Amino acid sequence: MSSTSHSSSFASLTFDEKLDRLAEVAVRVGLNLRAGQEMLLTAPMEALPLVRRITEHAYRAGALLVTTFYSDDPCVLARYENAPDASFDYAPAWMHDAIATAFRNGAARMAIAGSNPALLAKQDPAKVSRANIAASKAAKPAMELITRHEINWTIVAAATPEWAKLVFPNEPVEQAVAKLWEAIFTASRITGDDPVADWLAHGARLKERVDRLNAKRYAALHFKSKDGGTDLRVGLADQHLWAGGGTTAGNGVYCQPNIPTEECFTTPHKDRVDGVVRASKPLSHQGTLIENIRCRFEGGRIVEATATAGEDALNRLISTDDGARRLGEVALVPASSPIAAAGILFWSTLFDENAASHIALGQAYSTCLIGGEKMSEEELAKLGANSSLIHVDWMIGSAAMDVDGIAVSGAAEPLMRAGEWV
Ligand code: ZN
Ligand code: ZN
């Protein structure tokens, strides 16, 4: 029932045909949109060609209605440069409430990532953080349905000029955009003869790994790097559940929330993280590059945080709320993942988190706890799941990283050696 011709090799396809393949994978695999389901889409203006391909595939899959909310970087900048001060504590709760209503009524959610990651780099950091807090608070009713996986949702990416210039600063902009598109196509696993079948196989491989990890019931993970920069024990939440390679949402639809995805991830215990950890890649956060992050944890909390660049941004980030100093996710990704192999810093979590094992500060996923979707915030906290307005992933894995699984008895079992699965 495929709408694209899969007979020719990927390199011989036109750009429009490649885009169409990404759109097809986004709708059929990422979202797995059901006939009769409404779909909400958010996208940067520059992603219009991909939006059109996705919309067509959505209606062919039986979409009831596709509604797209566009964002435009220059309009965002116009606010920062001209709006009254009160603007930065305001967010349109009425719109987020409507979106939450759509989700409760059965709508699926797709986002196209591609806005300039450095858009706000030169703006007043206090304004940026106020606006983010206001937006997070207003979006909470809708976001909760997403983080609890009540509905099927997915994120895909579109190359845009400003983003491409960051990733390939030495190329003329047209070449940079073309190179970023190729990197997105490769990372998104759509270059084979049958991308939909390839995704099913990839998802099954991740699922097998996840099942094996879940059977172990580890009490903790121990990360130790050969250079001595990282020696971190990450206790796992009491009823932690590993996830990866797709999720069956609360509405019964099996979806792939991230395209690409290479990670197996679970919930750390918010009070049981101890030791030191050094980031293996720079973290791009709201346009600031935070380099050589080093943190010391005690009883789950960051008690010392340094960076050789962007240290202010790091300190602001971990001061957002109490949960911002604690972990909400730990993820294992082999150092040989296709995204790591590309050797590119994408300036985008969607890609960079799939290049290396990582940890995330802030909000935990309730779906990464046994029965977590149905628990209250208090019940989740009792099991060790962290809560925060932020969720920021940063990379700690590399080919120099060993990871052990620690059993309840205290016995250590090798999970990864030199960055690869044992
Ligand atoms: Zn992750
Ligand atoms: Zn994450």
XYZ file of C-alpha atoms and ligand atoms in Angstrom:
424
model
C 0.000 0.000 0.000
C 3.050 2.192 -0.339
C 2.617 5.419 -2.254
C 6.245 5.903 -3.236
C 8.260 3.805 -5.618
C 10.901 1.877 -3.717
C 12.469 0.272 -6.739
C 15.283 2.758 -7.345
C 18.282 3.408 -5.100
C 18.065 6.341 -2.710
C 20.853 8.331 -4.355
C 18.983 8.335 -7.675
C 15.793 9.801 -6.166
C 14.957 13.471 -6.662
C 14.910 15.695 -3.586
C 11.089 15.751 -3.663
C 10.982 11.956 -3.697
C 13.347 11.815 -0.715
C 11.186 14.333 1.126
C 8.125 12.246 0.316
C 9.777 9.183 1.852
C 10.515 11.082 5.066
C 6.877 12.262 5.136
C 5.603 8.723 4.592
C 7.790 7.336 7.407
C 6.716 10.191 9.700
C 3.004 9.473 9.155
C 3.031 5.665 8.858
C 5.825 4.755 11.307
C 6.430 7.804 13.526
C 2.804 8.679 14.216
C 1.167 5.515 12.856
C -1.846 7.751 12.234
C -5.126 5.832 12.407
C -7.958 6.319 9.918
C -10.426 8.865 11.310
C -7.862 10.401 13.675
C -7.352 14.187 13.848
C -3.755 15.427 13.579
C -2.064 18.506 15.021
C 1.206 19.561 13.413
C 3.688 22.271 14.433
C 6.392 23.403 12.016
C 8.777 26.222 11.205
C 7.693 28.239 8.124
C 10.721 26.976 6.177
C 9.467 23.383 6.521
C 6.442 24.088 4.302
C 7.477 21.610 1.535
C 7.718 18.805 4.131
C 4.452 19.940 5.774
C 2.695 19.561 2.414
C 4.092 16.037 1.865
C 3.135 15.031 5.421
C -0.370 16.490 5.081
C -0.957 14.525 1.891
C 0.216 11.267 3.501
C -1.925 11.980 6.563
C -5.099 12.370 4.499
C -4.238 9.251 2.495
C -3.947 7.428 5.831
C -7.469 8.632 6.643
C -6.818 11.765 8.731
C -10.054 13.441 9.836
C -8.397 16.855 9.752
C -4.799 18.127 9.737
C -4.234 21.467 11.491
C -0.775 23.061 11.310
C 0.602 25.746 13.630
C 3.537 27.544 12.002
C 6.330 29.317 13.843
C 8.561 31.967 12.343
C 11.974 32.824 13.799
C 11.967 36.550 12.785
C 8.576 36.979 14.499
C 9.980 35.392 17.665
C 12.915 37.817 17.545
C 10.519 40.740 17.000
C 8.956 39.894 20.360
C 12.298 39.815 22.201
C 13.367 43.090 20.665
C 10.135 45.058 20.940
C 7.573 43.551 23.318
C 6.775 45.110 26.711
C 8.387 43.472 29.739
C 5.125 41.788 30.826
C 5.166 39.755 27.590
C 7.899 37.494 28.999
C 5.736 36.224 31.854
C 2.794 35.532 29.549
C 1.860 32.467 27.510
C -1.416 31.709 25.700
C -2.891 29.201 28.162
C -6.163 29.337 26.184
C -4.387 27.863 23.139
C -2.616 25.117 25.115
C -5.936 24.261 26.779
C -7.526 23.884 23.346
C -4.654 21.648 22.255
C -5.070 19.543 25.414
C -8.789 19.247 24.591
C -7.941 18.065 21.065
C -5.598 15.412 22.518
C -8.269 14.234 24.982
C -10.682 13.983 22.044
C -8.308 11.671 20.185
C -6.004 13.902 18.113
C -2.451 12.758 17.322
C 0.491 15.156 17.572
C 3.401 15.657 15.169
C 6.171 18.238 15.457
C 8.692 19.207 12.812
C 11.950 20.356 14.433
C 14.097 22.837 12.513
C 13.970 26.264 14.128
C 17.304 28.031 14.492
C 18.802 26.509 17.681
C 20.802 29.716 18.265
C 17.887 32.097 17.665
C 17.854 33.477 21.209
C 21.599 33.292 21.874
C 22.012 37.075 21.899
C 18.801 37.841 23.821
C 18.596 38.667 27.532
C 18.901 35.236 29.249
C 16.525 36.326 32.028
C 13.811 37.083 29.448
C 14.445 33.765 27.690
C 14.140 31.849 30.920
C 10.995 33.759 32.053
C 9.329 33.138 28.695
C 10.272 29.438 28.859
C 8.883 29.048 32.370
C 5.623 30.802 31.379
C 5.327 28.629 28.269
C 6.075 25.404 30.194
C 3.466 26.223 32.834
C 0.790 27.059 30.249
C 1.623 23.971 28.179
C 1.593 21.599 31.158
C -1.947 20.143 30.671
C -1.128 19.329 27.033
C 2.476 18.262 27.707
C 1.402 15.850 30.441
C -0.651 13.925 27.892
C 2.485 13.749 25.736
C 4.948 12.732 28.484
C 2.435 10.169 29.773
C 2.081 8.885 26.186
C -1.690 9.108 26.373
C -1.722 9.732 22.608
C 0.445 8.803 19.633
C 3.007 11.516 18.858
C 6.236 11.951 16.938
C 8.962 14.459 16.066
C 10.785 14.604 12.722
C 13.217 17.208 11.433
C 13.478 19.546 8.447
C 16.726 21.249 7.414
C 16.441 25.044 7.543
C 19.048 27.655 6.500
C 19.881 29.074 9.954
C 20.163 25.627 11.528
C 22.277 24.346 8.606
C 24.679 27.297 8.936
C 25.354 26.296 12.562
C 25.987 22.652 11.682
C 28.154 23.400 8.613
C 29.615 26.865 9.282
C 32.224 26.626 6.520
C 29.834 25.858 3.658
C 27.819 28.271 1.512
C 24.264 28.212 2.877
C 22.714 26.254 -0.015
C 25.299 23.494 0.327
C 24.910 23.523 4.104
C 21.140 22.985 3.766
C 21.657 20.184 1.215
C 24.209 18.477 3.487
C 21.946 18.780 6.525
C 19.032 17.257 4.579
C 21.221 14.292 3.573
C 22.330 13.878 7.212
C 18.667 13.946 8.318
C 17.661 11.385 5.665
C 20.489 9.014 6.678
C 19.941 9.403 10.427
C 16.180 8.948 9.921
C 16.820 5.545 8.273
C 14.929 6.243 5.044
C 17.746 5.435 2.599
C 17.018 1.694 2.225
C 14.761 0.157 -0.423
C 11.829 -0.168 1.980
C 12.107 2.397 4.807
C 8.849 1.331 6.479
C 10.039 -2.304 6.700
C 13.518 -1.122 7.806
C 11.918 0.834 10.635
C 9.927 -2.183 11.789
C 13.152 -4.226 11.926
C 15.052 -1.431 13.713
C 12.222 -1.077 16.243
C 12.215 -4.840 16.855
C 15.994 -4.842 17.514
C 15.660 -2.015 20.059
C 12.700 -3.787 21.659
C 14.745 -6.973 22.100
C 17.480 -4.984 23.905
C 14.853 -3.250 26.081
C 13.244 -6.604 27.022
C 16.651 -7.971 28.056
C 17.370 -4.896 30.221
C 13.911 -5.073 31.820
C 14.429 -8.728 32.731
C 17.576 -7.787 34.710
C 15.866 -5.493 37.287
C 19.155 -3.655 37.927
C 19.377 -1.453 41.026
C 21.840 0.922 39.373
C 24.101 1.617 36.421
C 27.773 2.458 36.844
C 29.402 4.682 34.200
C 33.201 4.782 34.206
C 35.310 6.430 31.507
C 38.866 5.400 30.743
C 40.090 9.004 31.023
C 38.798 9.157 34.604
C 36.464 12.061 33.849
C 33.350 10.067 34.683
C 32.753 7.775 37.641
C 29.012 7.932 38.196
C 26.579 5.593 39.868
C 23.018 6.145 38.666
C 20.490 4.393 40.913
C 17.356 3.341 39.026
C 13.820 4.101 40.218
C 12.214 1.245 42.155
C 9.777 0.229 39.418
C 11.781 1.537 36.484
C 10.903 0.348 33.018
C 13.281 0.469 30.060
C 11.852 1.843 26.814
C 13.083 2.220 23.262
C 12.105 1.414 19.719
C 8.517 2.579 19.949
C 5.713 2.868 22.476
C 2.113 1.772 22.632
C 0.351 4.981 23.665
C -2.580 5.122 26.079
C -4.937 5.284 23.077
C -3.601 1.892 21.941
C -1.604 3.174 18.959
C 1.995 1.940 18.589
C 4.165 4.923 17.547
C 7.826 5.969 17.279
C 7.981 9.249 19.225
C 11.370 10.270 17.815
C 12.698 9.981 14.267
C 15.545 9.180 14.531
C 15.838 6.982 17.626
C 18.695 4.739 18.723
C 18.379 4.840 22.526
C 17.256 2.492 25.311
C 16.236 4.688 28.229
C 14.761 4.489 31.690
C 14.063 6.422 34.911
C 16.843 7.054 37.416
C 16.036 7.417 41.120
C 16.048 11.160 41.850
C 17.830 10.674 45.206
C 20.300 7.920 44.259
C 22.824 9.438 41.869
C 26.392 9.859 43.145
C 29.795 10.646 41.685
C 31.281 12.767 38.948
C 30.361 12.964 35.291
C 31.887 14.823 32.392
C 29.962 15.536 29.190
C 31.429 13.850 26.108
C 29.959 16.423 23.691
C 29.002 20.089 23.975
C 25.399 20.779 24.935
C 23.592 23.336 22.799
C 20.912 24.864 24.964
C 18.770 27.688 23.593
C 21.555 28.769 21.298
C 24.357 28.736 23.836
C 27.019 26.071 23.478
C 27.856 24.717 26.939
C 31.249 23.023 26.708
C 33.054 20.499 28.909
C 30.305 20.205 31.505
C 31.472 18.547 34.704
C 29.025 17.803 37.515
C 29.294 16.188 40.918
C 26.170 14.507 42.311
C 25.441 13.729 45.933
C 22.245 11.952 46.957
C 20.810 12.605 43.487
C 21.450 16.344 43.517
C 24.063 18.310 41.581
C 26.282 19.914 44.223
C 28.944 21.213 41.851
C 28.633 22.181 38.176
C 31.292 23.688 35.950
C 31.779 24.255 32.209
C 34.617 25.824 30.240
C 32.086 27.799 28.162
C 28.456 28.655 28.857
C 28.770 28.074 32.615
C 26.230 30.853 33.328
C 23.677 29.171 31.063
C 24.333 25.860 32.832
C 23.825 27.424 36.260
C 20.626 29.146 35.151
C 19.354 25.873 33.751
C 19.927 23.874 36.953
C 18.396 26.690 39.023
C 15.030 26.510 37.178
C 13.507 24.507 40.056
C 14.600 21.816 42.544
C 14.078 19.015 40.021
C 16.385 20.725 37.513
C 19.389 19.583 39.610
C 18.306 15.950 39.476
C 18.102 13.308 36.760
C 14.890 12.347 34.961
C 16.359 10.001 32.347
C 19.344 7.768 31.707
C 19.877 6.332 28.218
C 22.258 3.873 26.594
C 23.359 4.366 22.980
C 26.289 2.520 21.398
C 29.206 4.722 20.285
C 28.842 3.179 16.793
C 25.252 4.463 16.232
C 24.734 5.808 12.669
C 24.297 9.278 14.136
C 27.612 9.076 15.980
C 29.166 7.752 12.766
C 28.096 10.921 10.929
C 30.548 12.771 13.189
C 28.348 15.890 13.215
C 27.217 18.020 16.136
C 23.598 18.634 15.087
C 22.840 21.326 17.722
C 19.591 19.405 18.187
C 18.741 16.957 20.968
C 16.616 14.910 18.575
C 19.831 13.899 16.797
C 22.644 14.457 19.291
C 21.015 12.330 22.030
C 21.069 9.410 19.622
C 24.822 9.720 19.112
C 25.874 8.749 22.653
C 24.727 7.436 26.015
C 23.208 10.328 27.923
C 21.497 11.578 31.041
C 18.747 14.194 31.248
C 18.242 16.770 33.945
C 14.647 17.373 34.988
C 11.308 15.725 34.298
C 11.079 11.921 34.228
C 8.841 9.963 31.844
C 6.051 8.290 33.822
C 5.875 5.703 31.033
C 9.337 4.536 32.172
C 7.836 3.172 35.421
C 5.691 0.061 35.761
C 2.098 1.366 35.764
C 3.440 4.940 35.850
C 0.909 6.370 33.373
C -1.840 5.931 35.932
C 0.030 7.287 38.959
C -0.328 10.684 40.616
C 2.690 13.002 40.914
C 3.035 11.982 44.593
C 3.035 8.273 43.749
C 5.640 8.829 41.024
C 7.849 10.841 43.405
C 7.646 8.070 46.017
C 9.162 5.640 43.501
C 11.985 8.081 42.776
C 10.734 9.694 39.550
C 11.893 13.296 39.264
C 9.659 16.243 38.448
C 10.696 19.563 36.895
C 9.703 22.141 34.292
C 12.803 21.205 32.271
C 14.016 18.060 30.515
C 17.473 18.562 29.027
C 19.577 15.675 27.704
C 23.347 15.776 27.638
C 25.804 13.343 26.216
C 28.189 11.419 28.451
C 28.938 8.301 26.375
C 31.905 7.723 24.092
C 34.163 4.937 22.854
C 36.045 5.386 26.158
C 32.996 4.575 28.329
C 32.336 1.355 30.231
C 28.906 0.729 31.746
C 28.041 -1.920 34.334
C 24.604 -3.019 35.475
C 24.540 -3.326 39.277
C 22.235 -6.023 40.656
C 20.286 -5.567 43.896
C 22.908 -7.860 45.510
C 25.595 -5.332 44.524
C 27.143 -7.607 41.895
C 28.372 -5.772 38.775
C 27.726 -7.102 35.263
C 29.336 -5.588 32.153
C 26.739 -3.919 29.881
C 28.949 -1.811 27.643
C 32.677 -1.908 27.043
C 34.470 0.864 25.136
C 31.082 2.304 24.227
C 29.634 -0.902 22.681
C 27.080 -3.430 23.962
C 28.738 -6.472 25.533
Zn 17.023 10.284 25.663
Zn 15.466 12.961 27.014
